[in-house]
Amino acid sequence: MAKAYLIVGSGPAGITAAERIRNLDSDAEIIVISEEKTPMFYRPRIPEYAVGKIGIEEIMVKKKGFYVQKKIQLHLGTRATKLDKKKRVVETSEKNIYGYDKLLIATGISPIEPKFPGSRLKGVFTMHDLIQAERLKVAVRDAKQVVVVGGGLLGMDMAEEFRTTGLHVVFLVRRNSLGDPFFDEYGCKLIRDEFKNMEVEVITNAEVQSLEGTNNQLASVLLTDGRRFDSNLCFIAIGATHAVDWLKDSGLKIENGVLVDRYLRSHDDDDAVFSAGNAAQIMDPVFEKHIVQTNWINAIAQGDIAGNNMAGGGLRKYETTSNYFKRVGDLFFNLIGTGNLRMKGGKRNYFKGKTPKEYVMVTTKEGRVVGAVVCGRHKITVKLKDSIEKQSDFSNMDKLIDQEEKSIEDLSKLF
Ligand SMILES: Cc1cc2nc3c(=O)[nH]c(=O)nc-3n(C[C@H](O)[C@H](O)[C@H](O)COP(=O)(O)OP(=O)(O)OC[C@H]3O[C@@H](n4cnc5c(N)ncnc54)[C@H](O)[C@@H]3O)c2cc1C
């Protein structure tokens, strides 16, 4: 009898797993259920979509006909609400029941909802999916200025994209330095310069007290130090949390996500439940502890391994280190392994590129490469990632980096 594979979540982890399963098992029944109303799209470009810079077709990842051709049943607009491991069923908000032989949990993360007084006023937005992006798009059309709260990676994206539409942007950053803690000091300096060139008003050490308005419409954002910024539009990006609430009574081990072993299996007795992508807390090869790798590339890599192991393709371990790529203005970063994290006993080594916007910062510990921040040198990222995963010696690194060609053009093709 054909095996039944159920995948919850239609992002890169879920769809890559579905594809891998199909490649290994041509008879399998593969069902993907997802709360999203649109098939898999390239989430890192939602900010551009939300300000009307690009159309929906530019962020669709799979060609038309992909799901039919691969015989992947896509049940969109379907929210999983409960897992019963004993009965091997998932229940949905419509009270439909989906059975499975193997289940993949790939529900990703969702934005932390702000709790400031006034957060529910009209004109206040967070964003993770296309529905929220659509709403924001409408609001942007009527706005003259916007306040962005949160200096993280999404906040930076949105501040930049809002600015490209001509809006005046006030960017409120809680930390002392924009870019901290994701980027090293040099990277932060480059980022600061980019935002200065864009004429974004960056306010550091900014702590929001409340959002205020009249007739239920946002009018201003007030800081704890008394400063006030008038605006009818506010975008809040203060972090994300794993979207695994629906599993709370399932008996699965959950911390910052579903705890999985090196094969991406949940710690379950019968090997039926797997997890991948932002929903999964994997054993990281560098940190040697369970973490969530919150980026696109690793979600794909995990989906591939999970799909393989679910469909009996010969058990493969997940041993991929984190690789977060990030564009800020004209800067193309990759944060690899420990990225900018300061390791106890770690040493930082800088390599200058041919232009001031190209550099590599490699962190070593006990002579081994454990992490890197790379800017404008895309080709080196593959080698660095490899060095980290193989725990390579650092001694050859300067030769490796010097031999690299300038490759910003190559990198730009990814976007
Ligand atoms: C605005 C933005 C910008 C980003 N920029 C970058 C970037 O520059 N570089 C980078 O590497 N990464 C970036 N990321 C992160 C990257 O997009 C994610 O790491 C990646 O999408 C994670 O993939 P995933 O498959 O684990 O989860 P997701 O892509 O989040 O997909 C999860 C899916 O599960 C569905 N779902 C959730 N709960 C349920 C439920 N209960 N029932 C059914 N379905 C459910 C969701 O609707 C969604 O379709 C960005 C993310 C955002 C939001």
Tab-separated table of C-alpha atoms and ligand atoms in Angstrom:
chain	number	residue	atom	x	y	z
A	1	MET	CA	0.000	0.000	0.000
A	2	ALA	CA	1.207	3.520	-0.781
A	3	LYS	CA	2.634	5.351	2.210
A	4	ALA	CA	0.900	8.515	3.423
A	5	TYR	CA	3.166	11.496	4.059
A	6	LEU	CA	1.681	14.543	5.712
A	7	ILE	CA	3.606	17.807	5.748
A	8	VAL	CA	2.369	20.770	7.765
A	9	GLY	CA	3.773	24.019	6.361
A	10	SER	CA	4.378	25.003	2.738
A	11	GLY	CA	7.594	26.998	3.168
A	12	PRO	CA	11.032	25.917	1.904
A	13	ALA	CA	11.409	23.175	4.534
A	14	GLY	CA	8.020	21.593	3.808
A	15	ILE	CA	8.135	21.795	0.020
A	16	THR	CA	11.760	20.647	-0.264
A	17	ALA	CA	10.867	17.632	1.882
A	18	ALA	CA	7.844	16.875	-0.313
A	19	GLU	CA	10.008	17.013	-3.415
A	20	ARG	CA	12.640	14.721	-1.905
A	21	ILE	CA	9.966	12.207	-0.828
A	22	ARG	CA	8.511	12.169	-4.325
A	23	ASN	CA	11.947	11.549	-5.826
A	24	LEU	CA	12.361	8.528	-3.573
A	25	ASP	CA	8.835	7.156	-3.612
A	26	SER	CA	6.821	7.527	-6.805
A	27	ASP	CA	3.672	5.922	-5.329
A	28	ALA	CA	3.507	7.839	-2.068
A	29	GLU	CA	0.527	9.974	-1.141
A	30	ILE	CA	1.990	13.379	-0.272
A	31	ILE	CA	-0.256	16.007	1.266
A	32	VAL	CA	0.977	19.446	2.306
A	33	ILE	CA	-1.375	21.500	4.448
A	34	SER	CA	-0.694	25.151	5.068
A	35	GLU	CA	-2.363	28.103	6.668
A	36	GLU	CA	-0.959	30.260	3.886
A	37	LYS	CA	-3.301	30.978	0.966
A	38	THR	CA	-0.498	31.149	-1.621
A	39	PRO	CA	1.868	28.337	-2.645
A	40	MET	CA	5.506	28.584	-1.534
A	41	PHE	CA	6.991	31.993	-2.234
A	42	TYR	CA	10.370	33.553	-1.573
A	43	ARG	CA	9.752	34.987	1.882
A	44	PRO	CA	12.945	37.094	2.072
A	45	ARG	CA	11.517	39.294	-0.688
A	46	ILE	CA	8.173	40.012	0.991
A	47	PRO	CA	9.424	43.442	2.106
A	48	GLU	CA	9.848	44.467	-1.548
A	49	TYR	CA	6.438	43.048	-2.382
A	50	ALA	CA	4.831	44.837	0.572
A	51	VAL	CA	5.901	48.251	-0.703
A	52	GLY	CA	4.723	47.483	-4.241
A	53	LYS	CA	8.203	47.268	-5.782
A	54	ILE	CA	7.782	43.781	-7.232
A	55	GLY	CA	4.814	41.647	-8.252
A	56	ILE	CA	3.673	38.313	-6.887
A	57	GLU	CA	5.083	36.387	-9.866
A	58	GLU	CA	8.584	37.554	-8.945
A	59	ILE	CA	8.477	35.827	-5.585
A	60	MET	CA	6.840	32.556	-6.581
A	61	VAL	CA	9.430	29.817	-6.184
A	62	LYS	CA	7.954	26.907	-8.123
A	63	LYS	CA	6.806	26.952	-11.727
A	64	LYS	CA	3.109	26.606	-12.516
A	65	GLY	CA	2.248	22.926	-12.716
A	66	PHE	CA	4.964	21.858	-10.259
A	67	TYR	CA	2.579	20.465	-7.665
A	68	VAL	CA	0.478	18.568	-10.209
A	69	GLN	CA	3.545	17.203	-11.941
A	70	LYS	CA	5.052	16.021	-8.653
A	71	LYS	CA	1.679	14.731	-7.436
A	72	ILE	CA	1.914	16.837	-4.295
A	73	GLN	CA	-1.533	17.647	-2.924
A	74	LEU	CA	-1.481	21.183	-1.624
A	75	HIS	CA	-4.251	22.058	0.835
A	76	LEU	CA	-3.904	25.803	1.328
A	77	GLY	CA	-5.808	27.931	3.824
A	78	THR	CA	-5.756	24.939	6.172
A	79	ARG	CA	-4.574	25.471	9.728
A	80	ALA	CA	-3.407	22.508	11.815
A	81	THR	CA	-4.746	22.790	15.356
A	82	LYS	CA	-3.916	19.480	17.017
A	83	LEU	CA	-1.677	16.436	16.704
A	84	ASP	CA	-2.645	13.046	18.092
A	85	LYS	CA	0.524	10.963	17.869
A	86	LYS	CA	-1.115	7.762	19.058
A	87	LYS	CA	-3.800	7.842	16.390
A	88	ARG	CA	-1.379	9.408	13.900
A	89	VAL	CA	-3.756	12.164	12.932
A	90	VAL	CA	-3.644	15.941	12.597
A	91	GLU	CA	-6.796	17.953	13.146
A	92	THR	CA	-7.461	21.269	11.401
A	93	SER	CA	-9.420	24.396	12.303
A	94	GLU	CA	-12.191	23.144	9.988
A	95	LYS	CA	-12.255	19.957	12.103
A	96	ASN	CA	-10.931	17.884	9.232
A	97	ILE	CA	-8.728	14.938	10.101
A	98	TYR	CA	-5.554	14.022	8.207
A	99	GLY	CA	-3.940	10.637	8.872
A	100	TYR	CA	-0.293	9.843	8.161
A	101	ASP	CA	2.406	7.206	8.200
A	102	LYS	CA	5.075	9.911	8.423
A	103	LEU	CA	4.549	13.497	9.498
A	104	LEU	CA	6.761	16.545	8.969
A	105	ILE	CA	6.255	19.617	11.105
A	106	ALA	CA	7.483	22.606	9.096
A	107	THR	CA	5.331	25.430	10.423
A	108	GLY	CA	8.155	27.961	10.747
A	109	ILE	CA	7.939	30.998	12.985
A	110	SER	CA	5.550	33.888	13.377
A	111	PRO	CA	6.208	37.485	14.436
A	112	ILE	CA	5.982	38.418	18.106
A	113	GLU	CA	2.882	40.524	18.518
A	114	PRO	CA	3.755	43.871	20.123
A	115	LYS	CA	2.338	44.535	23.579
A	116	PHE	CA	2.920	48.308	23.748
A	117	PRO	CA	-0.172	50.312	24.642
A	118	GLY	CA	-1.759	51.287	21.325
A	119	SER	CA	-0.384	48.335	19.356
A	120	ARG	CA	-3.824	47.537	18.003
A	121	LEU	CA	-4.417	50.960	16.489
A	122	LYS	CA	-5.080	51.198	12.767
A	123	GLY	CA	-1.820	51.856	10.971
A	124	VAL	CA	0.281	49.468	13.097
A	125	PHE	CA	1.698	46.439	11.263
A	126	THR	CA	3.782	43.305	11.711
A	127	MET	CA	4.464	40.960	8.800
A	128	HIS	CA	5.297	37.371	8.011
A	129	ASP	CA	2.855	36.274	5.331
A	130	LEU	CA	1.379	37.597	2.114
A	131	ILE	CA	-1.960	38.542	3.655
A	132	GLN	CA	-0.190	40.922	6.037
A	133	ALA	CA	1.962	42.148	3.139
A	134	GLU	CA	-1.166	42.951	1.089
A	135	ARG	CA	-2.611	45.024	3.932
A	136	LEU	CA	0.642	46.885	4.347
A	137	LYS	CA	0.815	47.609	0.625
A	138	VAL	CA	-2.496	49.460	0.799
A	139	ALA	CA	-1.388	51.484	3.842
A	140	VAL	CA	1.920	52.468	2.197
A	141	ARG	CA	0.066	54.094	-0.714
A	142	ASP	CA	-1.512	56.724	1.569
A	143	ALA	CA	1.450	57.303	3.889
A	144	LYS	CA	3.993	60.126	3.889
A	145	GLN	CA	6.182	58.789	6.634
A	146	VAL	CA	6.636	55.631	8.635
A	147	VAL	CA	8.157	54.654	11.962
A	148	VAL	CA	9.942	51.286	11.968
A	149	VAL	CA	10.365	49.739	15.417
A	150	GLY	CA	13.076	47.092	15.857
A	151	GLY	CA	16.644	47.170	14.541
A	152	GLY	CA	16.842	43.469	13.655
A	153	LEU	CA	17.183	41.973	10.194
A	154	LEU	CA	13.517	42.427	9.253
A	155	GLY	CA	13.446	45.978	10.623
A	156	MET	CA	16.423	46.824	8.399
A	157	ASP	CA	14.707	45.307	5.362
A	158	MET	CA	11.546	47.276	5.921
A	159	ALA	CA	13.267	50.581	6.722
A	160	GLU	CA	15.151	50.293	3.441
A	161	GLU	CA	12.149	49.271	1.356
A	162	PHE	CA	9.883	51.973	2.790
A	163	ARG	CA	12.561	54.514	1.951
A	164	THR	CA	12.753	53.363	-1.682
A	165	THR	CA	9.109	54.403	-2.074
A	166	GLY	CA	10.008	57.955	-1.046
A	167	LEU	CA	8.542	57.794	2.467
A	168	HIS	CA	10.345	59.592	5.264
A	169	VAL	CA	11.544	56.757	7.522
A	170	VAL	CA	12.241	57.001	11.249
A	171	PHE	CA	14.024	53.806	12.270
A	172	LEU	CA	13.911	53.109	16.020
A	173	VAL	CA	16.709	50.840	17.196
A	174	ARG	CA	16.851	49.689	20.801
A	175	ARG	CA	20.591	48.974	20.831
A	176	ASN	CA	23.463	51.392	20.830
A	177	SER	CA	24.480	50.475	17.308
A	178	LEU	CA	22.447	49.564	14.227
A	179	GLY	CA	23.404	46.073	13.047
A	180	ASP	CA	24.387	44.856	16.503
A	181	PRO	CA	24.440	41.944	17.446
A	182	PHE	CA	24.213	40.347	13.987
A	183	PHE	CA	27.191	42.117	12.451
A	184	ASP	CA	30.675	42.905	13.698
A	185	GLU	CA	31.788	46.481	14.294
A	186	TYR	CA	33.073	47.011	10.770
A	187	GLY	CA	29.876	45.556	9.305
A	188	CYS	CA	27.816	47.841	11.570
A	189	LYS	CA	29.778	50.840	10.320
A	190	LEU	CA	29.103	49.884	6.682
A	191	ILE	CA	25.418	49.405	7.469
A	192	ARG	CA	25.211	52.762	9.241
A	193	ASP	CA	26.743	54.422	6.159
A	194	GLU	CA	24.235	52.678	3.877
A	195	PHE	CA	21.287	53.955	5.893
A	196	LYS	CA	22.822	57.411	6.023
A	197	ASN	CA	23.115	57.417	2.225
A	198	MET	CA	19.512	56.297	1.981
A	199	GLU	CA	18.567	59.232	4.249
A	200	VAL	CA	16.819	57.031	6.776
A	201	GLU	CA	16.581	58.711	10.190
A	202	VAL	CA	18.109	56.104	12.516
A	203	ILE	CA	17.482	56.643	16.246
A	204	THR	CA	19.524	54.327	18.486
A	205	ASN	CA	18.913	53.620	22.203
A	206	ALA	CA	15.221	54.026	21.427
A	207	GLU	CA	12.772	52.353	23.806
A	208	VAL	CA	9.129	52.581	22.766
A	209	GLN	CA	6.697	53.486	25.521
A	210	SER	CA	3.426	53.627	23.638
A	211	LEU	CA	1.674	54.165	20.354
A	212	GLU	CA	-0.905	56.915	20.459
A	213	GLY	CA	-3.751	57.924	18.230
A	214	THR	CA	-7.192	59.352	17.793
A	215	ASN	CA	-10.344	57.684	16.460
A	216	ASN	CA	-8.528	54.357	16.575
A	217	GLN	CA	-5.921	55.607	14.061
A	218	LEU	CA	-2.220	55.797	14.955
A	219	ALA	CA	-0.917	59.367	15.205
A	220	SER	CA	2.463	59.099	16.948
A	221	VAL	CA	5.037	56.842	18.584
A	222	LEU	CA	6.271	57.872	22.024
A	223	LEU	CA	9.651	56.852	23.466
A	224	THR	CA	10.400	56.357	27.168
A	225	ASP	CA	12.762	59.372	27.068
A	226	GLY	CA	9.849	61.582	25.989
A	227	ARG	CA	10.682	61.892	22.296
A	228	ARG	CA	7.685	61.606	20.019
A	229	PHE	CA	7.508	60.780	16.298
A	230	ASP	CA	4.348	61.648	14.407
A	231	SER	CA	3.190	59.064	11.908
A	232	ASN	CA	0.037	57.302	10.709
A	233	LEU	CA	2.051	54.220	9.836
A	234	CYS	CA	4.229	52.080	12.096
A	235	PHE	CA	5.918	48.797	11.273
A	236	ILE	CA	6.965	46.650	14.220
A	237	ALA	CA	9.633	43.941	13.956
A	238	ILE	CA	10.595	42.926	17.466
A	239	GLY	CA	11.355	39.261	16.880
A	240	ALA	CA	9.654	36.013	16.088
A	241	THR	CA	8.511	32.934	17.908
A	242	HIS	CA	8.169	29.334	16.703
A	243	ALA	CA	4.744	28.541	15.234
A	244	VAL	CA	4.226	25.311	17.151
A	245	ASP	CA	1.463	26.325	19.577
A	246	TRP	CA	-0.800	23.801	17.951
A	247	LEU	CA	1.470	21.026	19.298
A	248	LYS	CA	1.260	21.973	22.960
A	249	ASP	CA	-0.805	18.920	23.984
A	250	SER	CA	0.884	16.542	21.559
A	251	GLY	CA	3.486	15.169	23.948
A	252	LEU	CA	6.330	16.213	21.622
A	253	LYS	CA	9.389	17.743	23.262
A	254	ILE	CA	9.282	21.455	22.548
A	255	GLU	CA	11.614	24.216	23.714
A	256	ASN	CA	12.271	26.961	21.159
A	257	GLY	CA	10.873	24.634	18.514
A	258	VAL	CA	10.331	20.915	18.100
A	259	LEU	CA	13.413	19.182	19.501
A	260	VAL	CA	14.850	16.836	16.903
A	261	ASP	CA	17.842	14.520	16.750
A	262	ARG	CA	20.579	14.627	14.113
A	263	TYR	CA	18.239	12.829	11.690
A	264	LEU	CA	15.548	15.465	12.261
A	265	ARG	CA	13.315	12.954	14.031
A	266	SER	CA	11.338	14.191	16.972
A	267	HIS	CA	12.155	12.317	20.146
A	268	ASP	CA	9.292	10.020	19.482
A	269	ASP	CA	9.027	6.265	19.966
A	270	ASP	CA	7.912	5.200	16.527
A	271	ASP	CA	10.013	7.434	14.220
A	272	ALA	CA	6.884	8.803	12.580
A	273	VAL	CA	7.262	12.508	13.389
A	274	PHE	CA	9.978	14.740	11.933
A	275	SER	CA	10.531	18.477	11.975
A	276	ALA	CA	12.548	20.849	9.785
A	277	GLY	CA	13.108	24.538	9.131
A	278	ASN	CA	12.357	27.325	11.573
A	279	ALA	CA	9.964	25.119	13.560
A	280	ALA	CA	12.741	22.659	14.427
A	281	GLN	CA	15.346	22.925	17.124
A	282	ILE	CA	18.214	21.016	15.586
A	283	MET	CA	21.532	19.873	17.012
A	284	ASP	CA	23.918	22.452	15.558
A	285	PRO	CA	27.291	21.064	14.435
A	286	VAL	CA	29.242	24.133	15.625
A	287	PHE	CA	27.455	25.021	18.831
A	288	GLU	CA	26.983	21.361	19.785
A	289	LYS	CA	23.608	22.230	21.234
A	290	HIS	CA	20.029	22.520	20.060
A	291	ILE	CA	19.331	25.773	18.231
A	292	VAL	CA	16.938	27.070	15.578
A	293	GLN	CA	18.610	28.106	12.320
A	294	THR	CA	16.292	30.860	11.189
A	295	ASN	CA	17.195	31.255	7.554
A	296	TRP	CA	16.163	30.207	4.073
A	297	ILE	CA	19.209	28.158	3.017
A	298	ASN	CA	19.177	25.971	6.120
A	299	ALA	CA	15.409	25.462	5.910
A	300	ILE	CA	15.943	23.954	2.450
A	301	ALA	CA	18.847	21.797	3.624
A	302	GLN	CA	16.797	20.504	6.553
A	303	GLY	CA	13.741	19.839	4.371
A	304	ASP	CA	15.911	17.774	2.077
A	305	ILE	CA	17.331	15.632	4.892
A	306	ALA	CA	13.949	15.230	6.587
A	307	GLY	CA	12.294	14.155	3.321
A	308	ASN	CA	15.092	11.699	2.668
A	309	ASN	CA	14.896	10.158	6.123
A	310	MET	CA	11.098	10.014	6.117
A	311	ALA	CA	11.021	8.166	2.796
A	312	GLY	CA	13.699	5.660	3.775
A	313	GLY	CA	16.400	7.015	1.499
A	314	GLY	CA	19.127	5.712	3.834
A	315	LEU	CA	19.413	7.668	7.079
A	316	ARG	CA	21.357	10.905	6.626
A	317	LYS	CA	22.553	13.152	9.426
A	318	TYR	CA	21.900	16.866	9.330
A	319	GLU	CA	25.308	18.485	9.733
A	320	THR	CA	24.893	21.812	7.973
A	321	THR	CA	26.064	24.935	9.708
A	322	SER	CA	24.010	28.105	9.685
A	323	ASN	CA	24.308	30.407	6.653
A	324	TYR	CA	22.163	33.552	6.709
A	325	PHE	CA	22.513	35.743	3.655
A	326	LYS	CA	21.420	39.317	3.945
A	327	ARG	CA	21.366	42.282	1.619
A	328	VAL	CA	21.496	45.771	3.112
A	329	GLY	CA	21.539	48.442	0.392
A	330	ASP	CA	24.600	47.604	-1.718
A	331	LEU	CA	26.061	45.282	0.896
A	332	PHE	CA	25.783	41.514	0.516
A	333	PHE	CA	26.424	39.661	3.753
A	334	ASN	CA	26.620	36.024	4.748
A	335	LEU	CA	26.624	35.142	8.438
A	336	ILE	CA	28.099	31.674	8.706
A	337	GLY	CA	28.431	29.302	11.665
A	338	THR	CA	28.735	31.403	14.799
A	339	GLY	CA	28.485	34.536	12.620
A	340	ASN	CA	29.236	37.533	14.795
A	341	LEU	CA	28.709	35.719	18.077
A	342	ARG	CA	31.629	36.111	20.462
A	343	MET	CA	32.829	32.654	21.479
A	344	LYS	CA	34.647	32.116	24.748
A	345	GLY	CA	38.281	31.644	23.729
A	346	GLY	CA	37.444	32.716	20.167
A	347	LYS	CA	39.742	34.912	18.064
A	348	ARG	CA	38.688	37.289	15.295
A	349	ASN	CA	40.668	37.538	12.061
A	350	TYR	CA	39.940	40.213	9.462
A	351	PHE	CA	40.651	40.093	5.733
A	352	LYS	CA	40.208	43.194	3.633
A	353	GLY	CA	38.675	42.949	0.180
A	354	LYS	CA	39.421	44.965	-2.951
A	355	THR	CA	36.892	47.652	-2.052
A	356	PRO	CA	35.854	48.956	1.386
A	357	LYS	CA	32.562	47.088	0.990
A	358	GLU	CA	34.282	43.710	0.785
A	359	TYR	CA	35.709	41.973	3.813
A	360	VAL	CA	35.742	38.699	5.698
A	361	MET	CA	35.822	38.286	9.466
A	362	VAL	CA	36.665	34.735	10.489
A	363	THR	CA	36.282	33.528	14.058
A	364	THR	CA	38.586	30.745	15.152
A	365	LYS	CA	38.677	28.732	18.303
A	366	GLU	CA	41.637	26.554	19.196
A	367	GLY	CA	42.930	27.022	15.647
A	368	ARG	CA	39.689	25.845	14.012
A	369	VAL	CA	37.280	27.921	11.966
A	370	VAL	CA	33.921	28.258	13.761
A	371	GLY	CA	32.232	31.244	12.183
A	372	ALA	CA	32.445	34.118	9.740
A	373	VAL	CA	30.869	37.357	8.636
A	374	VAL	CA	31.392	37.766	4.900
A	375	CYS	CA	30.589	40.914	2.966
A	376	GLY	CA	30.735	41.080	-0.845
A	377	ARG	CA	32.716	37.866	-1.260
A	378	HIS	CA	30.046	35.303	-1.981
A	379	LYS	CA	32.247	32.522	-3.377
A	380	ILE	CA	34.237	32.270	-0.193
A	381	THR	CA	31.102	31.464	1.820
A	382	VAL	CA	30.866	27.960	0.406
A	383	LYS	CA	34.487	27.263	1.334
A	384	LEU	CA	34.124	28.802	4.770
A	385	LYS	CA	30.977	26.823	5.435
A	386	ASP	CA	32.830	23.708	4.405
A	387	SER	CA	35.775	24.602	6.656
A	388	ILE	CA	33.446	25.071	9.611
A	389	GLU	CA	31.608	21.821	9.030
A	390	LYS	CA	34.882	19.915	8.647
A	391	GLN	CA	36.414	21.788	11.592
A	392	SER	CA	39.330	22.742	9.355
A	393	ASP	CA	42.567	24.206	10.516
A	394	PHE	CA	42.778	27.983	10.116
A	395	SER	CA	46.368	28.118	8.863
A	396	ASN	CA	45.500	28.023	5.129
A	397	MET	CA	42.715	30.527	5.378
A	398	ASP	CA	44.579	33.659	4.255
A	399	LYS	CA	45.657	31.904	1.032
A	400	LEU	CA	42.119	30.762	0.399
A	401	ILE	CA	40.711	34.236	0.862
A	402	ASP	CA	43.363	35.960	-1.254
A	403	GLN	CA	42.664	33.658	-4.178
A	404	GLU	CA	39.015	34.598	-4.237
A	405	GLU	CA	37.831	36.698	-7.113
A	406	LYS	CA	35.617	39.667	-6.756
A	407	SER	CA	32.160	38.177	-7.063
A	408	ILE	CA	29.494	40.684	-6.179
A	409	GLU	CA	27.917	40.184	-9.610
A	410	ASP	CA	27.516	36.459	-8.933
A	411	LEU	CA	25.887	37.149	-5.611
A	412	SER	CA	23.394	39.609	-7.017
A	413	LYS	CA	21.915	36.852	-9.196
A	414	LEU	CA	20.508	35.281	-6.056
A	415	PHE	CA	18.159	38.185	-5.471
B	1	LIG	C1	10.239	39.369	5.935
B	1	LIG	C2	11.249	38.271	6.023
B	1	LIG	C3	12.519	38.460	5.485
B	1	LIG	C4	13.462	37.428	5.536
B	1	LIG	N1	14.699	37.626	4.993
B	1	LIG	C5	15.595	36.613	4.996
B	1	LIG	C6	16.872	36.780	4.394
B	1	LIG	O1	17.218	37.858	3.896
B	1	LIG	N2	17.717	35.719	4.394
B	1	LIG	C7	17.377	34.503	4.937
B	1	LIG	O2	18.183	33.563	4.879
B	1	LIG	N3	16.181	34.334	5.532
B	1	LIG	C8	15.292	35.352	5.581
B	1	LIG	N4	14.077	35.188	6.184
B	1	LIG	C9	13.818	33.921	6.887
B	1	LIG	C10	13.350	32.820	5.941
B	1	LIG	O3	12.315	33.279	5.125
B	1	LIG	C11	12.890	31.661	6.800
B	1	LIG	O4	14.000	31.196	7.532
B	1	LIG	C12	12.311	30.509	5.994
B	1	LIG	O5	11.188	30.925	5.266
B	1	LIG	C13	11.915	29.373	6.942
B	1	LIG	O6	11.326	28.355	6.216
B	1	LIG	P1	10.319	27.318	6.892
B	1	LIG	O7	9.897	26.398	5.802
B	1	LIG	O8	10.911	26.748	8.106
B	1	LIG	O9	9.089	28.192	7.405
B	1	LIG	P2	8.187	29.278	6.689
B	1	LIG	O10	8.764	29.755	5.424
B	1	LIG	O11	7.862	30.279	7.740
B	1	LIG	O12	6.877	28.448	6.334
B	1	LIG	C14	6.051	27.922	7.344
B	1	LIG	C15	4.695	27.629	6.758
B	1	LIG	O13	3.879	26.985	7.738
B	1	LIG	C16	2.577	27.561	7.731
B	1	LIG	N5	1.972	27.348	9.051
B	1	LIG	C17	2.322	27.900	10.242
B	1	LIG	N6	1.538	27.413	11.231
B	1	LIG	C18	0.688	26.541	10.641
B	1	LIG	C19	-0.355	25.704	11.127
B	1	LIG	N7	-0.673	25.645	12.419
B	1	LIG	N8	-1.038	24.946	10.226
B	1	LIG	C20	-0.726	24.972	8.905
B	1	LIG	N9	0.253	25.738	8.397
B	1	LIG	C21	0.953	26.505	9.260
B	1	LIG	C22	2.830	29.009	7.393
B	1	LIG	O14	1.664	29.615	6.897
B	1	LIG	C23	3.934	28.873	6.341
B	1	LIG	O15	3.407	28.633	5.072
B	1	LIG	C24	13.119	36.198	6.155
B	1	LIG	C25	11.841	36.019	6.713
B	1	LIG	C26	10.913	37.048	6.649
B	1	LIG	C27	9.546	36.839	7.254
